[in-house]
PDB file of C-alpha atoms in Angstrom:
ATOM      1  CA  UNK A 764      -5.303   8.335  -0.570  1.00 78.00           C
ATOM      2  CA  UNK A 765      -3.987   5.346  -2.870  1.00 89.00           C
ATOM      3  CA  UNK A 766      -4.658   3.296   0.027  1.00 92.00           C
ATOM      4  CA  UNK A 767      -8.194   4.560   0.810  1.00 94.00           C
ATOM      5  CA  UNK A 768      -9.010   4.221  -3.014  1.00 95.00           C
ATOM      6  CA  UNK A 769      -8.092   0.663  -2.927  1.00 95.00           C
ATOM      7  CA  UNK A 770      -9.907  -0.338   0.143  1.00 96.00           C
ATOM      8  CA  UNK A 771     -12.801   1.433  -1.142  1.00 97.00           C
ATOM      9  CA  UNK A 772     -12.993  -0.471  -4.921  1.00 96.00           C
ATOM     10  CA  UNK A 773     -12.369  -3.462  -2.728  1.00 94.00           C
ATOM     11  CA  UNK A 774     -15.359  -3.335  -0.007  1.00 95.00           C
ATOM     12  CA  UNK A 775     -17.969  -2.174  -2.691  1.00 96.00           C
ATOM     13  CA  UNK A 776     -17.060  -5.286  -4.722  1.00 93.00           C
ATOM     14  CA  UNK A 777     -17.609  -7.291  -1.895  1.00 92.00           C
ATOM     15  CA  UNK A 778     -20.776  -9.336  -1.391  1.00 91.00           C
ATOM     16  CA  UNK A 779     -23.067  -7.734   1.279  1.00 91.00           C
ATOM     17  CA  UNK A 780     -21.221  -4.572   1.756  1.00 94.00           C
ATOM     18  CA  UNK A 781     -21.382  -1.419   0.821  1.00 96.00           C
ATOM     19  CA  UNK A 782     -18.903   1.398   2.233  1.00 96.00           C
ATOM     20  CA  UNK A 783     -17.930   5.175   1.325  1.00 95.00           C
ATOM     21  CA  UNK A 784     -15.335   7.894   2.187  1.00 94.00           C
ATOM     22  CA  UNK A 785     -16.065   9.726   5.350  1.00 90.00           C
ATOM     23  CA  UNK A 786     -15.463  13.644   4.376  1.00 79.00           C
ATOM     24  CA  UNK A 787     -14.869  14.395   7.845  1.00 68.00           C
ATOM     25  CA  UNK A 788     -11.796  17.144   7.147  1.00 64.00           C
ATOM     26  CA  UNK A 789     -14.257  20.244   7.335  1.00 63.00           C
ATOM     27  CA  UNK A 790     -14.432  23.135   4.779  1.00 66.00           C
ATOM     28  CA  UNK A 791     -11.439  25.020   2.838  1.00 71.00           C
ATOM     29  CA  UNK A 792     -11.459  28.516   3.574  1.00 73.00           C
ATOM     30  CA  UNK A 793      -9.927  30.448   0.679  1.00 80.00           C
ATOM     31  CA  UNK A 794      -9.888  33.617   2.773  1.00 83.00           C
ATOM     32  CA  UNK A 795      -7.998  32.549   5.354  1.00 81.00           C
ATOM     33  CA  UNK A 796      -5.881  29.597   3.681  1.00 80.00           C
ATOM     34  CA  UNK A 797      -7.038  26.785   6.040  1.00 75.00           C
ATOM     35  CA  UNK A 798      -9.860  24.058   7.047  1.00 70.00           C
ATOM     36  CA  UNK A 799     -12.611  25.084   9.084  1.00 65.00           C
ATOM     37  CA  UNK A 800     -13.715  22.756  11.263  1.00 66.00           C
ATOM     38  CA  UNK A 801     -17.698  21.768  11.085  1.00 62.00           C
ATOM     39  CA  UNK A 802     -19.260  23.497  14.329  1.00 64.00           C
ATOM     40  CA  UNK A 803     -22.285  21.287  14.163  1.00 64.00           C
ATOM     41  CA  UNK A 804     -22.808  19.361  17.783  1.00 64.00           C
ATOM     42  CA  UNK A 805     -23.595  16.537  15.706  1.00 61.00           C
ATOM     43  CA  UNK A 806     -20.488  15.932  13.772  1.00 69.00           C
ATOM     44  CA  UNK A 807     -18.338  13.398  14.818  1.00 75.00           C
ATOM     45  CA  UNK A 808     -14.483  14.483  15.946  1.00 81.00           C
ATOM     46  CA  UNK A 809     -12.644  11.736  15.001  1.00 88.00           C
ATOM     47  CA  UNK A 810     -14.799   9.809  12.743  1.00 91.00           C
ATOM     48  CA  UNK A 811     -13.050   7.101  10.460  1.00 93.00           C
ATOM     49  CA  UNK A 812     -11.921   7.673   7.168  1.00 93.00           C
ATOM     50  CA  UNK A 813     -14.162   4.870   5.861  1.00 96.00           C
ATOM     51  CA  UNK A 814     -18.012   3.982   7.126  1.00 96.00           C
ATOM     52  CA  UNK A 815     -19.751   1.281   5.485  1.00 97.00           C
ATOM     53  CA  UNK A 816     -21.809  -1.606   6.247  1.00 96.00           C
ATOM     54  CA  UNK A 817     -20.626  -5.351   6.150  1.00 94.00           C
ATOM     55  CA  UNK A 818     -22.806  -8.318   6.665  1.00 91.00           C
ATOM     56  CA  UNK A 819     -25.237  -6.136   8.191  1.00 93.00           C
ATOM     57  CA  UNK A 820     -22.820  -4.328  10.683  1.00 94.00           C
ATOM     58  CA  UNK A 821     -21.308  -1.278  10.695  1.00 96.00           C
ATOM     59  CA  UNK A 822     -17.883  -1.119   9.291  1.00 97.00           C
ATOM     60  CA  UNK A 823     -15.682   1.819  10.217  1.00 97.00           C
ATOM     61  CA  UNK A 824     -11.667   1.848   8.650  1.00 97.00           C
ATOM     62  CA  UNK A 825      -9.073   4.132   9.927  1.00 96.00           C
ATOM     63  CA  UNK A 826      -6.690   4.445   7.652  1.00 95.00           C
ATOM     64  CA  UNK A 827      -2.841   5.096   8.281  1.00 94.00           C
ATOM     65  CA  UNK A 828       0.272   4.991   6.583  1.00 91.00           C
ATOM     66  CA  UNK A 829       2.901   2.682   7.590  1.00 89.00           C
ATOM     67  CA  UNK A 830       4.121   5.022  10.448  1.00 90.00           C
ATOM     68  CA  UNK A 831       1.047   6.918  11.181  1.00 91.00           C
ATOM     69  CA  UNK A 832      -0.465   6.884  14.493  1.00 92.00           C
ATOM     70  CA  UNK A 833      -4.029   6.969  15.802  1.00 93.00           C
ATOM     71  CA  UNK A 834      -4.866  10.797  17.257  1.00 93.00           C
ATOM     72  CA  UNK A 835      -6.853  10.096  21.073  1.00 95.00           C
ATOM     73  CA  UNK A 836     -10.071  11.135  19.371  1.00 93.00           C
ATOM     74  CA  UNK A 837      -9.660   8.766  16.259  1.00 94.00           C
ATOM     75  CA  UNK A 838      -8.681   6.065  19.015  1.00 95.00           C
ATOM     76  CA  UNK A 839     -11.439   7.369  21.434  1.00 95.00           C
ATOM     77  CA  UNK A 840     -14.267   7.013  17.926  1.00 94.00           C
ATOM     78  CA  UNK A 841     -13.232   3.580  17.221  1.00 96.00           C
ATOM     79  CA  UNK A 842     -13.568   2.153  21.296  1.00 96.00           C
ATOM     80  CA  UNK A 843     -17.451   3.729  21.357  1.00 95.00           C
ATOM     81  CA  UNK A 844     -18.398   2.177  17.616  1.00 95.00           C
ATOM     82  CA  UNK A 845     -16.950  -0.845  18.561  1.00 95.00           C
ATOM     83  CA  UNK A 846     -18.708  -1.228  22.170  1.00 96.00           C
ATOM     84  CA  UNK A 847     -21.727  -0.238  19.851  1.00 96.00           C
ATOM     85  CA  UNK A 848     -21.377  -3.481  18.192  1.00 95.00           C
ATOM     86  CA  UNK A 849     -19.663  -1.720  14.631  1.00 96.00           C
ATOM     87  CA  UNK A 850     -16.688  -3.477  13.365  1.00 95.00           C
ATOM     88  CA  UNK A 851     -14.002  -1.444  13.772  1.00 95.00           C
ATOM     89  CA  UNK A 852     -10.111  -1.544  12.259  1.00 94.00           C
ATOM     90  CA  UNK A 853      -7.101   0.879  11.565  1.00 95.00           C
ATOM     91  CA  UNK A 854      -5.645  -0.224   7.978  1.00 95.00           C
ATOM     92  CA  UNK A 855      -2.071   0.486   6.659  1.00 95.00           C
ATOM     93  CA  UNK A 856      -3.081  -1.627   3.646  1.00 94.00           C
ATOM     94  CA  UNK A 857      -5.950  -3.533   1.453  1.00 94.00           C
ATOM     95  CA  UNK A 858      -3.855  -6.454   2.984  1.00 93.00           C
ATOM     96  CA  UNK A 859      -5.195  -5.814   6.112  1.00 93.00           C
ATOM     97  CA  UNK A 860      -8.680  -4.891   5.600  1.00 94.00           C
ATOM     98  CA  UNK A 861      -9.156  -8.221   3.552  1.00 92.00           C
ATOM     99  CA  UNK A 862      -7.424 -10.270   6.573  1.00 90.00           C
ATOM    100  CA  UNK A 863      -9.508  -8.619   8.961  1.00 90.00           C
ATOM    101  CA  UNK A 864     -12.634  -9.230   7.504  1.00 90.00           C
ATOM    102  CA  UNK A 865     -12.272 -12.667   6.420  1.00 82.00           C
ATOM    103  CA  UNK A 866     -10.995 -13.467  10.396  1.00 76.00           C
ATOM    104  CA  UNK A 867     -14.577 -12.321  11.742  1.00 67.00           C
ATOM    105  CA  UNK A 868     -16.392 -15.237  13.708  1.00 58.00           C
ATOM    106  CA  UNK A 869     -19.510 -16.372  12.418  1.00 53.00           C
ATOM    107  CA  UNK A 870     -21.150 -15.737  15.088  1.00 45.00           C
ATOM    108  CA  UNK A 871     -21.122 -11.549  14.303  1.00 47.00           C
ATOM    109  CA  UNK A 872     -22.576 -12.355  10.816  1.00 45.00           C
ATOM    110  CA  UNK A 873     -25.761 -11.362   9.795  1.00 43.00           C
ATOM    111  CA  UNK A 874     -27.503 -14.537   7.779  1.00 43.00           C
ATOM    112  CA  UNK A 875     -30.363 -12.353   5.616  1.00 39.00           C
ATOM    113  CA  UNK A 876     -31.588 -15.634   4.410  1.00 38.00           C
ATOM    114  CA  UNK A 877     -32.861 -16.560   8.037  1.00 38.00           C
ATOM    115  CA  UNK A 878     -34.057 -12.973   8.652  1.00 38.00           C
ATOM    116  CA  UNK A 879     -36.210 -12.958   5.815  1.00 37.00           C
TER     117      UNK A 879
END
C-alpha cells in the first residue's frame, strides 16, 4: 500500500498524466467475514492495481512486493492491454515506475501540440 501511495503522488505530479487506484478487490461482506467478488460480466478479473493515462496512452501498474508474483489472470490482463497499445508494467518500487517511464521511445508519445 506504501508502495501504491507513492507511485500514485508520483504519476499525478507528472506532466500529462493522470492515474488512480483500481478498487478491483470486490465488496466486504460483514455477514460472512469475506470479499465478494463483483459478478458483473463487465468487470475485469485481474485488472491492475493502478490505471491511468500517460502521454495520451493508457497506463496500467501492477504492483508487487519484492517477492510477489504475478497471478495468470493479472499476467493474462497485462498481455491483452498491452497488445491494445496501453503501457503496461509490474512495479516493486517508485524506482521502477520512474525508470520505466522515462525509457519509453518517442515514437509511443503522444505530441498534443501537433494534434491540436
Amino acid at each position: 500500500k506504501d508502495i501504491e501511495k507513492l507511485i500514485l503522488e508520483w504519476l499525478n505530479l507528472q506532466p500529462g498524466c493522470r492515474a488512480w487506484k483500481n478498487k478491483s478487490m470486490g465488496t466486504y461482506d460483514p455477514v460472512r467475514g469475506c470479499y465478494r467478488a463483483n459478478q458483473s460480466k463487465f468487470s475485469e478479473k485481474g485488472s491492475s492495481d493502478i490505471l491511468g493515462i500517460w502521454q495520451g496512452k493508457m497506463l496500467c501498474i501492477e504492483v508487487k512486493s519484492r517477492r510477489g508474483t504475478l497471478r495468470p489472470e493479472q499476467k493474462e490482463f497485462l498481455d491483452t492491454m498491452g497488445k491494445l497499445g496501453a503501457i503496461t508494467l509490474v512495479a516493486r518500487s517508485l524506482e521502477d515506475v520512474c525508470s520505466s517511464l522515462v525509457s519509453i521511445p518517442d515514437s509511443l508519445r503522444i505530441d498534443r501540440q501537433q494534434e491540436d
